[in-house]
Amino acid sequence: MSGNESRIQAIYQITNRESMPAKKPKPLDKIWACDVFNLVKMEESLSKAAFKAIKNTAQTGAPLDAATADVVAAAMKDWALSKGVKFFSHIFYPMTNITAEKHDGFIVTNSDGNAITDFSGSLLIKGEPDGSSFPNGSLRMTNAARGYTAWDPTSPAYIMHTDNGSTLMIPSVFMSWTGEALDKKIPLLRSNAAMNTAAQKVLSLMGETEIATLNSSCGAEQEYFLVDSNFANSRPDLLQAGRTLFGAPAPKGQQFDDHYFGAIPARVQVFMQDYEDQLYKLGIPAKTHHNEVAPGQFEIAPYFEAANVAADHQQLMMTLMKATAKKHGFMCLLHEKPFAGINGSGKHVNWSVGNSTQGNLLDPGSTPHDNLNFLLFCGAVIRGVHKFGPLLRAVIASAANDHRLGANEAPPAILSVYLGDQLEKVFQDIKDGKIASSETGGEMDLGLSQILNFERDPGDRNRTSPFAFTGNRFEFRAVGSSQSVSGPLVAMNTMLADSLSWIADNLEIELGKGSSQADAVVTVLKVLMEEHGSVVFGGDGYSSEWHKMAVEERGLQNIPTTADALPALREASVKELFESTGVLSPVELESRFEVYAEQYVLSIELEAKLVIDMAKTLIYPAAIGYLSELSITGSSMAEMGVELDNSIAIKVASESNAMMVSVGKLSDAIAKDDFGSIEEHMQFCANDIRSLMDEVRVHADSLESEVADELWPLPKYQEMLFIK
Ligand code: ADP
Ligand code: MG
C-alpha cells in the first residue's frame, strides 16, 4: 500500500460526495423557540399566581419557593412528554470549557408495578451527579467529592433532539454540598448581582429614583474552521488535540485575502442553514454568518442576550456546531490555532450593562444627564481594565489561545482600552481639567450623542485593540474561540462592580461637599483618569513601538503565556476583588487556579505525546520509505554507470536523524516529574516542552517538502484548507 492511500481515498470520497440538498427554510415564526419551555409556554400552562412567581424568579433571579417549583416541574414534564421526550438531564458547566449532563428517565414504578412518569420540584431543583470526576481543584480536599445541580430558572429548559432520542435539558448550577461553586455559572450569576448592587448605588447618587435590576448582556462572535471529515479522520492531531501539530505551509495560504466576506461555498451554506434552523428552534437568535479571513474559516454571531443566557447558549452553540458539522461530513474546529501560519479563531465578546429603566448604560444616550451616567460607566470600565488587566489576561489564558495572542493577527497579550478618537479626547480633556461643568452653566452637554453616533461606524474601529468601545458596548476581542464566555464575563462584571463601588464612594464625598452632579462626575473622573488613563490606547496594538511603550512608559504588562498569566489568580488584589464582591471565596478562586493550571499542563503534555507518536509512527516511516526507494534506485543506476544526484537523499536522511534527536529530547522532557510547584511545571511546559515540540516540527515539516507526495501519510494544508 502506498503511504498516501488515505489521502487519495479522502479526496475520492469528497469529490464523489453526494451533495446534501438544502432543506427548504422554515418560516421563522413556525420554528422560533418551539423546543424551549420559555415564559410564553409557562404562561399557557400555569395558574396566574404560579406564573407570576416564576416570571419574577426568571427575571430577577429571586429564589423559587418549593410549591411553585413543584407546579413548574409538573408543567415542564407535561410539555416535554407531549413532545415525545422520555428523559431529562441537568446540564451544567464545570470549570473546564465543556458542558456536562446526567440523564434520568421520568419513569418510576408505582406500588402496583406499573410504570408512571414523575418529576417533582425537588428533582428540578436538586439533581445529584457524582462530582468526583469533575475537576474541582482544592475544593476536592475540603468537601466530599459529590456535588449537586439545581435549575437556574433565569435560563429556560429546552429539548435536545439527537439520533438517540429527545431529552429535556435543564440549565443548572453545580455546587458542593457545602455551597461552593464548582462551575462557571454560579460565579456569573454572582458577578451580575455584584455589578447590580454597585450600579444601583451610582445611579441613585445620580438622582435616579426608579432603578430596575441591572443585567449584563453578551453577544459573542464565534469563529471556526470546517475541514472535511475524510481528511480530519486521518490526522491524529486534529482528532485528539484539535489542531495540526505538523504541516508545511500551503503554497496558497490566506495571502490573497480572497476568503473574507467572499461567497460561502455551497456545501457550507447547507450546513449553516441546517445549524441555524436548530438554533432558532432552541430560541438562539443567530443573526450573522460569513466567511472569515482564512480559507475554510467562518463566523457566526447571535444577537446579544442577557449574559447568563448568552453563556448557556454559547456552550450549546459550540456543541451543536460540532454535531451538525459531523452530519454534513465536516469536522468543526473550534481550536484557537488549528493551522500554523494561518489566521486563528477568536470569540469577540460584546458586553454591556443595562436595565429597563435607564436602558443601556454604555450607550451615551440623548440627554446631557444620560451622558453623565454613560461617562461614569465607561470610566468604570477604563479603571477596571487598568486595575485588573492581568486578571483579564488570566481568564482568557489557555495553551491554545497562547498561539494567537500577540501574534499579528489577534489582539496583543497587553490589555489596553480603545475608545475611539473623540471619546478618548473627552476623557483626556477631563483628565487635563479642560472640562468644567461651569462652562455650560451647570448643564454639561458634551455633545456625546452626536459624536458617538458618528463613531459607531464599524469601518472606523481599531481592530488591533483587545478591548474596544464600539458605540454602545465594549468588545473583548482576545477571548479564544473554544472558550466559555463565562470566565471573561465574570471578570468584566466583577471589575465593573469594584469600579462602580469606588465611583459611588467618591461621588458621595463630592456631593456631600455640595457639588452639583456634573461637577462631582467630572471631579471623580479626573481622579480616575489620572490613576488609570494610561490604559487608554488608540494606536496600532500590533506595533513593536506599542509593546515597548506599553511596558516601559505606561507600566502595563505584556503576558505572553498561560504559565505567566494564571498566577494573577493568586494575587492579593484579585483575591480581594472577588471576596469583597462576594463572587468567589478565596478557596473557590484558588480551586480555579489549580484546575486551569492542571488543564494547561495536561493539554501541553497531550500534544507533546502526540508529536512523539506521530513523528515516530507516521513521519519517520514515510521518510525512511522514501530513502529506501532512493537508495535502491540509486544503486541500480550506479550499476548501470549513471550517477544520480544524491542531495535529496542526504537532506532526507539528515532531517530524519535530526527529527529523531529532537523526539528523544522531547521524550526525556515529558518524563520529568520533579517539579517544586505547579507554577514551575507550567513554566517548563511553556518554555521547554513547547520549544522542543517546535523543534520536532521544523524537521518534520521540512521532510514534508522533500518526501515524495505519494508516500506522505498526512493530509496536507492545501488539501484540508481548500478541498470541500
Ligand atoms: P462586528 O463584526 O462589527 O464586531 P457583529 O455585528 O458581527 O459586529 O457583532 C456584534 C455583536 O455585538 C452582536 O452579537 C450584537 O448582538 C452584539 N451587541 C450589540 N449590542 C450589544 C449590547 N448592548 N450588549 C452586548 N452585545 C451587543
Ligand atoms: Mg467584532
Tab-separated table of C-alpha atoms and ligand atoms in Angstrom, residues 216-221 260-261 285 287-290 292 299-305 348-353 360 362-363 458-459 461 463 470 472-475 477, ligand 1:
chain	number	residue	atom	x	y	z
A	216	SER	CA	-25.075	42.396	31.883
A	217	SER	CA	-25.504	41.474	28.240
A	218	CYS	CA	-23.358	39.488	25.877
A	219	GLY	CA	-23.234	38.945	22.130
A	220	ALA	CA	-20.412	36.606	21.144
A	221	GLU	CA	-18.990	36.365	17.645
A	260	TYR	CA	-13.103	37.253	3.805
A	261	PHE	CA	-16.740	38.037	3.054
A	285	PRO	CA	-31.009	34.303	17.862
A	287	LYS	CA	-28.004	36.733	13.304
A	288	THR	CA	-24.977	36.976	11.044
A	289	HIS	CA	-22.734	34.478	9.330
A	290	HIS	CA	-19.901	34.970	6.893
A	292	GLU	CA	-13.562	34.700	7.815
A	299	GLU	CA	-18.005	33.161	11.718
A	300	ILE	CA	-21.429	33.126	13.297
A	301	ALA	CA	-22.814	35.746	15.659
A	302	PRO	CA	-26.094	35.635	17.538
A	303	TYR	CA	-27.943	38.743	18.588
A	304	PHE	CA	-26.984	39.682	22.157
A	305	GLU	CA	-28.866	38.393	25.208
A	348	HIS	CA	-15.290	38.501	20.372
A	349	VAL	CA	-17.332	39.045	23.490
A	350	ASN	CA	-19.545	42.125	23.126
A	351	TRP	CA	-20.617	43.210	26.567
A	352	SER	CA	-22.690	45.903	28.156
A	353	VAL	CA	-24.867	46.512	31.217
A	360	ASN	CA	-28.056	50.543	28.111
A	362	LEU	CA	-22.841	52.123	27.857
A	363	ASP	CA	-24.931	53.970	25.336
A	458	PRO	CA	-17.565	49.901	12.262
A	459	GLY	CA	-15.134	50.842	9.481
A	461	ARG	CA	-12.846	50.916	14.552
A	463	ARG	CA	-9.216	46.170	15.109
A	470	THR	CA	-17.838	50.028	19.833
A	472	ASN	CA	-22.806	51.184	22.809
A	473	ARG	CA	-20.793	48.318	24.327
A	474	PHE	CA	-17.278	47.065	24.849
A	475	GLU	CA	-15.872	44.279	22.781
A	477	ARG	CA	-11.576	40.561	21.416
B	1	ADP	P1	-18.584	43.222	14.301
B	1	ADP	O1	-18.173	42.012	13.483
B	1	ADP	O2	-18.547	44.502	13.546
B	1	ADP	O3	-17.844	43.320	15.585
B	1	ADP	P2	-21.195	41.939	14.598
B	1	ADP	O4	-22.446	42.586	14.111
B	1	ADP	O5	-20.692	40.734	13.906
B	1	ADP	O6	-20.120	43.101	14.689
B	1	ADP	O7	-21.373	41.532	16.106
B	1	ADP	C1	-21.736	42.444	17.042
B	1	ADP	C2	-22.253	41.704	18.245
B	1	ADP	O8	-22.462	42.632	19.303
B	1	ADP	C3	-23.612	41.022	18.018
B	1	ADP	O9	-23.634	39.797	18.695
B	1	ADP	C4	-24.551	42.016	18.664
B	1	ADP	O10	-25.778	41.453	19.055
B	1	ADP	C5	-23.734	42.419	19.860
B	1	ADP	N1	-24.253	43.586	20.576
B	1	ADP	C6	-24.894	44.671	20.091
B	1	ADP	N2	-25.295	45.477	21.090
B	1	ADP	C7	-24.915	44.890	22.260
B	1	ADP	C8	-25.055	45.219	23.645
B	1	ADP	N3	-25.652	46.311	24.050
B	1	ADP	N4	-24.534	44.345	24.542
B	1	ADP	C9	-23.923	43.236	24.139
B	1	ADP	N5	-23.772	42.892	22.867
B	1	ADP	C10	-24.252	43.697	21.926
